[in-house]
Amino acid sequence: MPDCDISSFARLDFDRKARTGFGETVFGEGKTPEQLRRIFLAFKAARQSALATRCTAEQADYLAAAGVACTWDPVSRTIVLKGRPNRRIKGLVAVCTGGTADIPIAEEAARTVEFFGAEALRLYDVGIAGLHRLLGRLDDIRRADVVIAVAGMEGALGSVIAGLVGAPVVAVPTSVGYGAGAGGLAPLLSMLNSCAEGLSVVNIDNGFGAAVCACRMLRMRPRAK
Amino acid sequence: MPDCDISSFARLDFDRKARTGFGETVFGEGKTPEQLRRIFLAFKAARQSALATRCTAEQADYLAAAGVACTWDPVSRTIVLKGRPNRRIKGLVAVCTGGTADIPIAEEAARTVEFFGAEALRLYDVGIAGLHRLLGRLDDIRRADVVIAVAGMEGALGSVIAGLVGAPVVAVPTSVGYGAGAGGLAPLLSMLNSCAEGLSVVNIDNGFGAAVCACRMLRMRPRAK
Amino acid sequence: MPDCDISSFARLDFDRKARTGFGETVFGEGKTPEQLRRIFLAFKAARQSALATRCTAEQADYLAAAGVACTWDPVSRTIVLKGRPNRRIKGLVAVCTGGTADIPIAEEAARTVEFFGAEALRLYDVGIAGLHRLLGRLDDIRRADVVIAVAGMEGALGSVIAGLVGAPVVAVPTSVGYGAGAGGLAPLLSMLNSCAEGLSVVNIDNGFGAAVCACRMLRMRPRAK
Amino acid sequence: MPDCDISSFARLDFDRKARTGFGETVFGEGKTPEQLRRIFLAFKAARQSALATRCTAEQADYLAAAGVACTWDPVSRTIVLKGRPNRRIKGLVAVCTGGTADIPIAEEAARTVEFFGAEALRLYDVGIAGLHRLLGRLDDIRRADVVIAVAGMEGALGSVIAGLVGAPVVAVPTSVGYGAGAGGLAPLLSMLNSCAEGLSVVNIDNGFGAAVCACRMLRMRPRAK
Amino acid sequence: MPDCDISSFARLDFDRKARTGFGETVFGEGKTPEQLRRIFLAFKAARQSALATRCTAEQADYLAAAGVACTWDPVSRTIVLKGRPNRRIKGLVAVCTGGTADIPIAEEAARTVEFFGAEALRLYDVGIAGLHRLLGRLDDIRRADVVIAVAGMEGALGSVIAGLVGAPVVAVPTSVGYGAGAGGLAPLLSMLNSCAEGLSVVNIDNGFGAAVCACRMLRMRPRAK
Amino acid sequence: MPDCDISSFARLDFDRKARTGFGETVFGEGKTPEQLRRIFLAFKAARQSALATRCTAEQADYLAAAGVACTWDPVSRTIVLKGRPNRRIKGLVAVCTGGTADIPIAEEAARTVEFFGAEALRLYDVGIAGLHRLLGRLDDIRRADVVIAVAGMEGALGSVIAGLVGAPVVAVPTSVGYGAGAGGLAPLLSMLNSCAEGLSVVNIDNGFGAAVCACRMLRMRPRAK
Amino acid sequence: MPDCDISSFARLDFDRKARTGFGETVFGEGKTPEQLRRIFLAFKAARQSALATRCTAEQADYLAAAGVACTWDPVSRTIVLKGRPNRRIKGLVAVCTGGTADIPIAEEAARTVEFFGAEALRLYDVGIAGLHRLLGRLDDIRRADVVIAVAGMEGALGSVIAGLVGAPVVAVPTSVGYGAGAGGLAPLLSMLNSCAEGLSVVNIDNGFGAAVCACRMLRMRPRAK
Amino acid sequence: MPDCDISSFARLDFDRKARTGFGETVFGEGKTPEQLRRIFLAFKAARQSALATRCTAEQADYLAAAGVACTWDPVSRTIVLKGRPNRRIKGLVAVCTGGTADIPIAEEAARTVEFFGAEALRLYDVGIAGLHRLLGRLDDIRRADVVIAVAGMEGALGSVIAGLVGAPVVAVPTSVGYGAGAGGLAPLLSMLNSCAEGLSVVNIDNGFGAAVCACRMLRMRPRAK
């Protein structure tokens, strides 16, 4: 199998970094392992860092077997190309979850935050059914510059946090739940109707998107001088 | 205007008290003032207590002008016939709201609880955006045998309470809110997807229904000997 | 395979019993057999009773092979740790279904009721398309302190029962049905719009949740003295 | 005001009777009183019977003032031209309602049945929350050739009846109800998901449509010889 | 494998024939082959005819191997017990489809009609995109006492037919279609909003239900003497 | 009231004609009469033709009183500035409706077609419940270069036409209808799921949009030489 | 396997070409390979060109093995019978996509355009998140007589193009996306609510349908002389 | 009318500033003018700045007549108490709209930004149907630290901007639009499914909420030292 051209299936936007300050990334879902390999090689050739989200173990194994130097994380389902870290962004992002089932989405967020050079603080399983768990970690949450609140079921975590701290909160509804409002509809509507202020929302299960929002916020600071 | 028969527009179920322990009540919405007057007279003739919900000031004024001895409450929009109180039910029902806009529904619940002979404890505007307000009233909530949690917007109040106390919680979503999930859909789905246990739900804005559920629970006790 | 720590994937809330009177339980869906084993061992170490719902035969077989002393019920899909029964709660819960396809959800409810120490009376396949079946069991239903009405399709069982008895009724819509309103939407909306009083609703297929509601109601009695 | 032509706003299908056995009718909603007057005159000129549904008192008053000989019924909101009755259809249609709020739709059905020459038996307020009311009228219902079951709220009336009798049942969901499933969605889904057999459904509040279905059924008989 | 009791998983309503004139039937979906075998034996023991719908080839093969004398039709997915035909009902039911993909549902309807003793006339693939196909069969459709119109996609077949003939039309939306309104929503809404009269609707893919409605209509005749 | 600037409430895109070949137009809904007057003056000053849709009689009266020379059509609710006709486009657009209630939307389409210089042929009330009406006008429809099919209720008109002729069909669902699928949802889904080919759809009640599509199609011809 | 008749499962409309100018085609989804083979033979016997959409590799392999001379394209999932090209239609159709995941639907459109004899210009991955990509191809888009805009996610591609060019734009929403609005709902609603003019919409993923619309538009020209 | 207590209808959270850095505000909708007056007096007594949103001219007139020194803006429908400005926050927020109908929501956002002490740059009517308008203002947008993108209809403005600049974008869907996806559903889903990164979303018409999010982002900077 030759190292052929990717133009028939993808058009990488390496110009994005110049426009927005954050480089192109890869949505792994639906791509063949070989397509992913070629894409990673293109990033390498362009001397850019590379992050792929929503990948499978099969894709990761193929890349490893093909000798692409990268790191696979099975919980967040992300693959990162080794050796080209992004410049550091100053700032701390707290990534909180309501339950344990929300952890994969939270890890996608946390690893994206780290990929773009900021620091992530993980605070998992602090949902509102046992409020003492959240209140016990409040000092940690208050240290963060931005909070990402990841929750399924009734999705109230972000509202409770936004009422307790002054940092901007990005809420991520997850598809955890069942019955009425399944697939993430219940937490999505909850978050959009939050009675707390300072909360904005991304699409269901979009941990990556929340992380980019958080990093854009952190990046504001040096530029704004 | 003669005191004519009501059979053309309503069929009162005075037998319900024998079957279920709770007498017939009246849904005032859509009834003419004169229809309501005749219904109240029928209750009086049957020597039954009478509660009408979702009434208007116009209906209440008409009854007063027609000499029907009853009490009108504009917040809960209920009318109660004077002089025929129900037998007392032992027990305390805490009626909590997330915000001030939920108060009319909460009052419908509280007055229905009182109409059926139980005690209601009102705890209003203790929503989760300012958690200290709820935690400050926790001892009061813990005294209650049943909790009715009335909330619009993201509707998380019931979940938080059910995680803190051991009493059964009846959650009432309200139509307070706007945009996505308006009309009560967001809190309804939230409550059905609660990550806390011990919570059951009634229809949007159905304060009356929550109150009857609570009273049936209180009534269990003597009968269960 | 060492008996390692569970903190990376679950945070058990053993404090819940003190707060709410009912101990922590386990939602089996999505957990690996080994995760479930470690969780059961943690319950055992904490000298707590353990109930897991939505389990698979594969999970149960693994636990048995690993020597965890527990009982597997394939219909309700529950696993109960042997040897640590909860204290008895006085009271009888009637668990009724509309059809045979609703039985798995009803069994989840009945076994949860029994796990928490109350008595369950099963009345299955008494739906409204053959009313004689329900009316023939009315005396049994009237003996119960609480009724759990489990129904899919048009979901009218709870309304009919709530009109016939005085006990509180917890209605469980099931995902039994097809076409318009499939997935439990039709019975859920039916139950929320019930023309009968004294009915509250839990999420679709949430037999466990209905049982905890019922047990909280039964538990009211001793505490309320 | 001259008796001008109707062709600019309506094209009456007087040929329909030949094709389907039932003459053209008028949907009154949205028509001006003068338009309605001209339409009635066109029916009269064509020596056809005329029924208008969803009319207002204002339309009826205008017709009366203009000397059009017709009958206005404010409950069903129908207007019938005097003096041109349809030929009789043999057969009895039972029109049942769950509650009193469903009566206007039921009356639209009953009067349409009578307009087309069949007999209607009204059985109102026999909903399932007080089952004795329905069971007490069972002999009457069993006499009918077709049953029209009109219900809002949880909409279970048709299912219960179809399980008790052998006649075809046409179910009409009404927009009576509120909160989740309001506007008739709850009873519509209920009726489509009926666990009973022999039930078909028309659109929400479509009493007229149910009546035409019933009359087509009755009409089958002579033709089928 | 002993011929054990069915009471643990099904409660057959052999009394239904007395109440409604049509015997009990079996919904095959979700039943194990062995459960189905026992149910068929119970019907045989009760000397009743038996029809099972939504069956699989695996169920049919099992019954054949176990020596149960029955007929399997793979298109309609029905199984009929041999040797106990129902009494004949006089009358002809035209079963029409819009496309070829609707045929399985139409066959379920046609075979149910035949099972209950009436005659079915199949008119398939006469949808409105090629109107000549429908108009060319109009004389056949006009001979029918009842029409069952089975259609997916835009679901307009029933409306067109109801405007052309005088027989009652039972419309069956099918889940044929894709994109917006998939799963049968588009034809269901179409049929409920039909601008033609004399049309009633059953649930999506419910060919069986439409057939029972049609047979109840045909059965009216002898009883109505 | 001085003839002041419109820049505070509108930014007219007079450049659009150069880009797309069709000039800017005005959506009248929600604009004050005075705002509309200033906008018309701006068009006049730019020597452009002007069409405003969704206008009210009040707006039209105000313009007339203010001396703006324009034509008001109450059925289509359009206002056209006098004296600046667009250049003629060769081609005929047939505008068909299912019922009389669809006429206002059809007139919006027809007048927009005429405003942009093409010819419109009106064929109203030719819906599928009385197929002879449509088939009787088929020769007229076949003469058209483009067909606009305007229909509410079940919305099948466009599918039937697209199966009979070879011209492109633009389907406009209208909000005519009630109950399930009201507000135009039923015809919209119908049209999107059409089993006929060559049909595309615009938003509910968007007669204007359909007309612009049709005119763009007609305009293709000269340019494509 | 004999070359038997297709009348039991399909009724080909070879008359369609005469009525609409475009021949019958085949929807491959759900057909067995053998059914497809017989259908292709029927087209061949009728000396008609044949296009099948939504086919699988399995179907294509079967046809090849059976000696049917046809071309399989795995991206668009189309099969075309060799040797009977349609007559050429003059005109150029630009087929644009927002992302790479939309390419299969775009290829279905492009190949259908080519099958019917017109020219297709492919412009893929020119979505609005990197506007320079679209603006860089504007001259190409302006050359087209019709534009087909294929997009998932937020579906804004068609609106942007319709604001920039004067050709008619047919927008195809795709099911690319996830979370809220998944399955193509978000781009469908976007396209229907476009603030640009001259845009009409087909069903989700209906590349074939958009192509037929485009070809009907191109075909207008010769006929309109 | 005495200056009585507000505790019966509102519980102001003056502690919020300490917790979150932003003071309490007032949702004016549904409050009586007198209630609003008392609330403003309470803010004044607490020496806090006061902003009320969603107010009416009637409320504003009443406050003015009662001598409360405040500023009313009819476009944004906000009232601000005079004389207690918040401390300045460094930073620029660009507030962009797609059309003119989105301006009231944008003004709510802009005035809230200014109330909390930051600078707002208004860029109205730069929607994507005329892309030159947006591209012509790109330098202005690039100067901003945060962008608020307010859009109805297809709601693509935020996606286009987020692809062009590096600042965080808060998208506000508005209820501008009609037909399918009306009430803001179309732009909400569009924004959640944006193919651009760095975009988060607030509820429909929630200009106030977007502004608080933006101000929290700006506030991060001094604190993060």
PDB file of C-alpha atoms in Angstrom, chain E residues 128-129 131 135 153-154 156 159-160 163-164 177-178 180-181 185-186 189-190 192-196, chain F residues 128-129 131 135 153-154 156 159-160 163-164 177-178 180-181 185-186 189-190 192-196:
ATOM      1  CA  ILE E 128     -50.100   7.960  -6.451  1.00  0.00           C
ATOM      2  CA  ALA E 129     -46.795   8.643  -8.243  1.00  0.00           C
ATOM      3  CA  LEU E 131     -51.953   7.494 -10.927  1.00  0.00           C
ATOM      4  CA  LEU E 135     -57.371   4.474 -11.761  1.00  0.00           C
ATOM      5  CA  MET E 153     -43.580   7.634   2.120  1.00  0.00           C
ATOM      6  CA  GLU E 154     -46.124  10.480   1.804  1.00  0.00           C
ATOM      7  CA  ALA E 156     -51.606   9.730   0.270  1.00  0.00           C
ATOM      8  CA  SER E 159     -57.029   9.952   0.779  1.00  0.00           C
ATOM      9  CA  VAL E 160     -57.194   9.466  -2.960  1.00  0.00           C
ATOM     10  CA  GLY E 163     -62.397  10.516  -2.453  1.00  0.00           C
ATOM     11  CA  LEU E 164     -63.248   8.008  -5.175  1.00  0.00           C
ATOM     12  CA  GLY E 177     -39.443   5.987   4.141  1.00  0.00           C
ATOM     13  CA  TYR E 178     -36.344   7.788   5.383  1.00  0.00           C
ATOM     14  CA  ALA E 180     -37.569  13.634   7.875  1.00  0.00           C
ATOM     15  CA  GLY E 181     -40.709  11.867   9.029  1.00  0.00           C
ATOM     16  CA  LEU E 185     -44.450   9.590  10.982  1.00  0.00           C
ATOM     17  CA  ALA E 186     -44.975  11.248   7.597  1.00  0.00           C
ATOM     18  CA  LEU E 189     -49.697  12.556   9.918  1.00  0.00           C
ATOM     19  CA  SER E 190     -50.796  12.617   6.282  1.00  0.00           C
ATOM     20  CA  LEU E 192     -54.774  11.888  10.062  1.00  0.00           C
ATOM     21  CA  ASN E 193     -54.896  15.160   8.111  1.00  0.00           C
ATOM     22  CA  SER E 194     -56.596  13.686   5.091  1.00  0.00           C
ATOM     23  CA  CYS E 195     -58.708  16.168   3.165  1.00  0.00           C
ATOM     24  CA  ALA E 196     -60.962  13.258   2.183  1.00  0.00           C
TER      25      ALA E 196
ATOM     26  CA  ILE F 128     -56.708  15.069  -4.409  1.00  0.00           C
ATOM     27  CA  ALA F 129     -59.970  14.411  -2.530  1.00  0.00           C
ATOM     28  CA  LEU F 131     -59.259  13.863  -8.388  1.00  0.00           C
ATOM     29  CA  LEU F 135     -57.235  15.587 -14.044  1.00  0.00           C
ATOM     30  CA  MET F 153     -53.793  19.050   5.148  1.00  0.00           C
ATOM     31  CA  GLU F 154     -52.070  15.883   3.828  1.00  0.00           C
ATOM     32  CA  ALA F 156     -50.211  15.244  -1.554  1.00  0.00           C
ATOM     33  CA  SER F 159     -46.593  14.308  -5.525  1.00  0.00           C
ATOM     34  CA  VAL F 160     -49.545  13.611  -7.769  1.00  0.00           C
ATOM     35  CA  GLY F 163     -45.940  11.959 -11.297  1.00  0.00           C
ATOM     36  CA  LEU F 164     -48.003  13.341 -14.185  1.00  0.00           C
ATOM     37  CA  GLY F 177     -54.836  21.866   9.003  1.00  0.00           C
ATOM     38  CA  TYR F 178     -55.393  21.040  12.672  1.00  0.00           C
ATOM     39  CA  ALA F 180     -51.771  16.090  14.774  1.00  0.00           C
ATOM     40  CA  GLY F 181     -49.287  17.618  12.337  1.00  0.00           C
ATOM     41  CA  LEU F 185     -45.915  19.770   9.719  1.00  0.00           C
ATOM     42  CA  ALA F 186     -48.033  17.097   8.019  1.00  0.00           C
ATOM     43  CA  LEU F 189     -43.202  15.828   5.890  1.00  0.00           C
ATOM     44  CA  SER F 190     -45.439  14.489   3.118  1.00  0.00           C
ATOM     45  CA  LEU F 192     -40.227  15.694   1.721  1.00  0.00           C
ATOM     46  CA  ASN F 193     -41.196  12.008   1.604  1.00  0.00           C
ATOM     47  CA  SER F 194     -42.829  12.194  -1.787  1.00  0.00           C
ATOM     48  CA  CYS F 195     -42.739   8.941  -3.725  1.00  0.00           C
ATOM     49  CA  ALA F 196     -42.659  11.019  -6.906  1.00  0.00           C
TER      50      ALA F 196
END
